[in-house]
Tab-separated table of N, CA and C in Angstrom:
chain	number	residue	atom	x	y	z
A	24	MET	N	89.081	74.154	50.839
A	24	MET	CA	88.266	74.451	49.678
A	24	MET	C	87.366	75.627	50.021
A	25	ILE	N	87.249	76.553	49.096
A	25	ILE	CA	86.398	77.706	49.368
A	25	ILE	C	84.929	77.303	49.280
A	26	THR	N	84.106	78.050	49.957
A	26	THR	CA	82.670	77.780	49.990
A	26	THR	C	81.971	78.537	48.867
A	27	LEU	N	80.725	78.181	48.647
A	27	LEU	CA	79.912	78.888	47.658
A	27	LEU	C	79.816	80.367	48.030
A	28	LYS	N	79.610	80.651	49.300
A	28	LYS	CA	79.507	82.042	49.761
A	28	LYS	C	80.797	82.812	49.468
A	29	GLU	N	81.947	82.202	49.765
A	29	GLU	CA	83.234	82.861	49.507
A	29	GLU	C	83.438	83.102	48.014
A	30	ALA	N	83.079	82.121	47.200
A	30	ALA	CA	83.232	82.269	45.748
A	30	ALA	C	82.339	83.388	45.222
A	31	LYS	N	81.106	83.447	45.693
A	31	LYS	CA	80.188	84.498	45.243
A	31	LYS	C	80.679	85.879	45.670
A	32	GLU	N	81.188	85.981	46.890
A	32	GLU	CA	81.739	87.264	47.345
A	32	GLU	C	82.937	87.660	46.488
A	33	TRP	N	83.810	86.694	46.197
A	33	TRP	CA	84.991	86.955	45.379
A	33	TRP	C	84.593	87.425	43.977
A	34	LEU	N	83.577	86.769	43.397
A	34	LEU	CA	83.113	87.115	42.051
A	34	LEU	C	82.182	88.327	42.046
A	35	ARG	N	81.800	88.779	43.234
A	35	ARG	CA	80.852	89.887	43.401
A	35	ARG	C	79.503	89.560	42.755
A	36	ILE	N	79.016	88.367	43.071
A	36	ILE	CA	77.709	87.919	42.598
A	36	ILE	C	76.798	87.853	43.818
A	37	PHE	N	75.675	88.549	43.732
A	37	PHE	CA	74.805	88.660	44.892
A	37	PHE	C	73.479	87.930	44.722
A	38	GLU	N	73.195	87.482	43.522
A	38	GLU	CA	71.973	86.724	43.249
A	38	GLU	C	72.250	85.239	43.433
A	39	ASP	N	71.192	84.472	43.601
A	39	ASP	CA	71.334	83.031	43.814
A	39	ASP	C	71.113	82.210	42.549
A	40	ASP	N	70.755	82.854	41.450
A	40	ASP	CA	70.391	82.106	40.246
A	40	ASP	C	71.567	81.372	39.596
A	41	GLU	N	72.793	81.698	39.938
A	41	GLU	CA	73.954	81.013	39.360
A	41	GLU	C	74.676	80.122	40.375
A	42	ASP	N	74.017	79.823	41.470
A	42	ASP	CA	74.645	79.010	42.519
A	42	ASP	C	75.098	77.644	42.008
A	43	ASN	N	74.271	76.989	41.194
A	43	ASN	CA	74.651	75.668	40.679
A	43	ASN	C	75.896	75.752	39.808
A	44	LEU	N	75.970	76.772	38.958
A	44	LEU	CA	77.145	76.961	38.100
A	44	LEU	C	78.384	77.214	38.953
A	45	ILE	N	78.283	78.102	39.906
A	45	ILE	CA	79.434	78.438	40.746
A	45	ILE	C	79.869	77.236	41.575
A	46	ASP	N	78.908	76.481	42.095
A	46	ASP	CA	79.250	75.268	42.841
A	46	ASP	C	79.983	74.272	41.941
A	47	SER	N	79.541	74.169	40.707
A	47	SER	CA	80.217	73.298	39.738
A	47	SER	C	81.639	73.778	39.465
A	48	LEU	N	81.835	75.085	39.376
A	48	LEU	CA	83.169	75.642	39.147
A	48	LEU	C	84.083	75.384	40.347
A	49	ILE	N	83.532	75.448	41.547
A	49	ILE	CA	84.321	75.142	42.750
A	49	ILE	C	84.812	73.703	42.684
A	50	LYS	N	83.908	72.785	42.377
A	50	LYS	CA	84.280	71.369	42.284
A	50	LYS	C	85.277	71.133	41.156
A	51	SER	N	85.071	71.796	40.032
A	51	SER	CA	86.010	71.665	38.913
A	51	SER	C	87.382	72.198	39.282
A	52	SER	N	87.418	73.283	40.042
A	52	SER	CA	88.710	73.864	40.429
A	52	SER	C	89.530	72.880	41.254
A	53	VAL	N	88.874	72.107	42.097
A	53	VAL	CA	89.570	71.105	42.913
A	53	VAL	C	90.228	70.067	42.004
A	54	ALA	N	89.476	69.594	41.014
A	54	ALA	CA	90.011	68.591	40.083
A	54	ALA	C	91.135	69.166	39.228
A	55	ILE	N	90.981	70.394	38.772
A	55	ILE	CA	91.998	71.028	37.928
A	55	ILE	C	93.289	71.245	38.714
A	56	ILE	N	93.171	71.712	39.945
A	56	ILE	CA	94.361	71.936	40.777
A	56	ILE	C	95.081	70.618	41.032
A	57	LYS	N	94.325	69.568	41.330
A	57	LYS	CA	94.963	68.267	41.565
A	57	LYS	C	95.668	67.785	40.307
A	58	SER	N	95.038	67.953	39.160
A	58	SER	CA	95.642	67.528	37.902
A	58	SER	C	96.902	68.330	37.584
A	59	ALA	N	96.876	69.634	37.874
A	59	ALA	CA	98.004	70.508	37.540
A	59	ALA	C	99.165	70.387	38.515
A	60	THR	N	98.861	70.072	39.787
A	60	THR	CA	99.910	70.124	40.816
A	60	THR	C	100.113	68.823	41.587
A	61	GLY	N	99.141	67.946	41.560
A	61	GLY	CA	99.206	66.736	42.370
A	61	GLY	C	98.687	66.935	43.784
A	62	VAL	N	98.275	68.153	44.121
A	62	VAL	CA	97.806	68.466	45.470
A	62	VAL	C	96.301	68.196	45.549
A	63	SER	N	95.921	67.288	46.434
A	63	SER	CA	94.504	66.940	46.578
A	63	SER	C	93.845	67.787	47.659
A	64	ILE	N	92.526	67.891	47.570
A	64	ILE	CA	91.788	68.629	48.591
A	64	ILE	C	91.890	67.913	49.936
A	65	GLY	N	92.019	66.591	49.909
A	65	GLY	CA	92.209	65.836	51.149
A	65	GLY	C	93.476	66.257	51.868
A	66	TYR	N	94.544	66.452	51.098
A	66	TYR	CA	95.807	66.906	51.688
A	66	TYR	C	95.630	68.299	52.295
A	67	ILE	N	94.967	69.186	51.563
A	67	ILE	CA	94.761	70.557	52.045
A	67	ILE	C	93.933	70.543	53.330
A	68	ASN	N	92.883	69.729	53.369
A	68	ASN	CA	92.024	69.676	54.555
A	68	ASN	C	92.771	69.165	55.786
A	69	GLN	N	93.749	68.291	55.592
A	69	GLN	CA	94.511	67.738	56.716
A	69	GLN	C	95.758	68.554	57.055
A	70	CYS	N	96.137	69.434	56.173
A	70	CYS	CA	97.368	70.208	56.325
A	70	CYS	C	97.222	71.236	57.454
A	71	ASN	N	98.273	71.395	58.236
A	71	ASN	CA	98.277	72.389	59.311
A	71	ASN	C	98.963	73.684	58.906
A	72	ASP	N	99.482	73.748	57.695
A	72	ASP	CA	100.229	74.905	57.220
A	72	ASP	C	99.266	75.922	56.602
A	73	GLU	N	99.082	77.052	57.285
A	73	GLU	CA	98.153	78.077	56.805
A	73	GLU	C	98.613	78.701	55.488
A	74	GLU	N	99.921	78.754	55.272
A	74	GLU	CA	100.446	79.330	54.034
A	74	GLU	C	99.986	78.521	52.824
A	75	ILE	N	100.109	77.209	52.898
A	75	ILE	CA	99.717	76.381	51.761
A	75	ILE	C	98.193	76.390	51.591
A	76	LYS	N	97.448	76.466	52.702
A	76	LYS	CA	95.991	76.557	52.611
A	76	LYS	C	95.566	77.869	51.951
A	77	SER	N	96.224	78.957	52.314
A	77	SER	CA	95.917	80.260	51.718
A	77	SER	C	96.255	80.281	50.236
A	78	LEU	N	97.382	79.690	49.890
A	78	LEU	CA	97.790	79.617	48.490
A	78	LEU	C	96.779	78.804	47.686
A	79	TYR	N	96.349	77.670	48.225
A	79	TYR	CA	95.353	76.832	47.558
A	79	TYR	C	94.055	77.617	47.345
A	80	SER	N	93.617	78.319	48.382
A	80	SER	CA	92.396	79.112	48.306
A	80	SER	C	92.502	80.204	47.241
A	81	MET	N	93.653	80.876	47.180
A	81	MET	CA	93.843	81.925	46.175
A	81	MET	C	93.823	81.332	44.770
A	82	ILE	N	94.468	80.180	44.598
A	82	ILE	CA	94.455	79.525	43.289
A	82	ILE	C	93.020	79.183	42.909
A	83	GLN	N	92.257	78.668	43.855
A	83	GLN	CA	90.857	78.359	43.568
A	83	GLN	C	90.103	79.604	43.117
A	84	LYS	N	90.282	80.704	43.832
A	84	LYS	CA	89.565	81.932	43.492
A	84	LYS	C	89.933	82.426	42.098
A	85	ILE	N	91.214	82.418	41.779
A	85	ILE	CA	91.647	82.875	40.455
A	85	ILE	C	91.140	81.932	39.378
A	86	LEU	N	91.224	80.648	39.631
A	86	LEU	CA	90.761	79.662	38.661
A	86	LEU	C	89.257	79.783	38.432
A	87	ILE	N	88.494	79.920	39.498
A	87	ILE	CA	87.046	80.076	39.364
A	87	ILE	C	86.714	81.353	38.600
A	88	THR	N	87.444	82.424	38.872
A	88	THR	CA	87.243	83.672	38.129
A	88	THR	C	87.506	83.455	36.648
A	89	ASP	N	88.610	82.774	36.337
A	89	ASP	CA	88.926	82.488	34.936
A	89	ASP	C	87.847	81.638	34.286
A	90	LEU	N	87.401	80.615	34.970
A	90	LEU	CA	86.376	79.741	34.408
A	90	LEU	C	85.058	80.485	34.217
A	91	TYR	N	84.771	81.420	35.089
A	91	TYR	CA	83.515	82.166	35.028
A	91	TYR	C	83.552	83.289	33.986
A	92	TYR	N	84.647	84.043	33.947
A	92	TYR	CA	84.717	85.227	33.091
A	92	TYR	C	85.595	85.073	31.854
A	93	GLU	N	86.711	84.397	31.964
A	93	GLU	CA	87.741	84.384	30.920
A	93	GLU	C	87.955	82.979	30.364
A	94	LYS	N	86.943	82.391	29.841
A	94	LYS	CA	86.984	80.989	29.456
A	94	LYS	C	88.040	80.634	28.417
A	95	ASP	N	88.416	81.566	27.577
A	95	ASP	CA	89.308	81.251	26.458
A	95	ASP	C	90.731	81.760	26.614
A	96	LYS	N	91.060	82.397	27.732
A	96	LYS	CA	92.384	82.999	27.883
A	96	LYS	C	93.241	82.216	28.872
A	97	GLU	N	94.547	82.155	28.596
A	97	GLU	CA	95.490	81.539	29.526
A	97	GLU	C	95.908	82.579	30.565
A	98	ASN	N	95.938	82.194	31.815
A	98	ASN	CA	96.295	83.100	32.897
A	98	ASN	C	97.694	82.755	33.396
A	99	ARG	N	98.659	83.605	33.095
A	99	ARG	CA	100.048	83.350	33.493
A	99	ARG	C	100.229	83.400	35.009
A	100	ALA	N	99.492	84.256	35.679
A	100	ALA	CA	99.586	84.316	37.144
A	100	ALA	C	99.130	82.994	37.747
A	101	LEU	N	98.086	82.420	37.178
A	101	LEU	CA	97.594	81.141	37.675
A	101	LEU	C	98.618	80.039	37.453
A	102	LEU	N	99.262	80.032	36.309
A	102	LEU	CA	100.300	79.036	36.042
A	102	LEU	C	101.444	79.162	37.047
A	103	SER	N	101.817	80.384	37.373
A	103	SER	CA	102.869	80.620	38.357
A	103	SER	C	102.453	80.115	39.739
A	104	LEU	N	101.199	80.340	40.106
A	104	LEU	CA	100.706	79.863	41.396
A	104	LEU	C	100.665	78.342	41.453
A	105	TYR	N	100.315	77.698	40.332
A	105	TYR	CA	100.361	76.231	40.275
A	105	TYR	C	101.764	75.735	40.608
A	106	ILE	N	102.746	76.349	39.979
A	106	ILE	CA	104.141	75.942	40.189
A	106	ILE	C	104.540	76.153	41.647
A	107	GLN	N	104.136	77.282	42.210
A	107	GLN	CA	104.468	77.579	43.605
A	107	GLN	C	103.813	76.575	44.553
A	108	LEU	N	102.538	76.258	44.324
A	108	LEU	CA	101.846	75.292	45.172
A	108	LEU	C	102.477	73.913	45.047
A	109	GLU	N	102.777	73.508	43.823
A	109	GLU	CA	103.393	72.201	43.601
A	109	GLU	C	104.747	72.108	44.302
A	110	ALA	N	105.557	73.157	44.195
A	110	ALA	CA	106.879	73.160	44.826
A	110	ALA	C	106.762	73.102	46.348
A	111	THR	N	105.839	73.866	46.910
A	111	THR	CA	105.634	73.857	48.358
A	111	THR	C	105.151	72.491	48.821
A	112	TYR	N	104.233	71.917	48.078
A	112	TYR	CA	103.705	70.585	48.393
A	112	TYR	C	104.814	69.541	48.361
A	113	LEU	N	105.622	69.553	47.326
A	113	LEU	CA	106.708	68.579	47.210
A	113	LEU	C	107.737	68.757	48.322
A	114	ARG	N	108.033	70.010	48.671
A	114	ARG	CA	108.971	70.279	49.760
A	114	ARG	C	108.426	69.738	51.082
A	115	MET	N	107.150	69.943	51.333
A	115	MET	CA	106.547	69.460	52.568
A	115	MET	C	106.496	67.934	52.592
A	116	LYS	N	106.189	67.317	51.456
A	116	LYS	CA	106.156	65.850	51.385
A	116	LYS	C	107.550	65.274	51.620
A	117	ASN	N	108.576	65.923	51.088
A	117	ASN	CA	109.954	65.466	51.298
A	117	ASN	C	110.363	65.601	52.759
A	118	ASN	N	109.895	66.644	53.421
A	118	ASN	CA	110.215	66.842	54.836
A	118	ASN	C	109.530	65.809	55.723
A	119	GLU	N	108.395	65.273	55.264
A	119	GLU	CA	107.680	64.248	56.022
A	119	GLU	C	108.400	62.910	55.959
A	120	SER	N	109.182	62.703	54.916
A	120	SER	CA	109.871	61.411	54.721
A	120	SER	C	111.063	61.253	55.626
């Protein structure tokens, strides 16, 4: 999961007055990703695969950007990343079985 500092750097926000909002968006992004893909933050934290961790982080950044700036628009790139993360997650879960 990305940190408040990482999210602020990504959004290019340098003031602290929106920290609570951004922290809320970070937490919301975790719930949205789990709902869209089935991938939990617990799985990401325990995962040793840097590729899936990087993908999760990028999805979080794009999602937080959308929630912060583009509240009413659908992001096709984000939908594609959801599908990619879900497919990678399912492939890894199948390999564990």
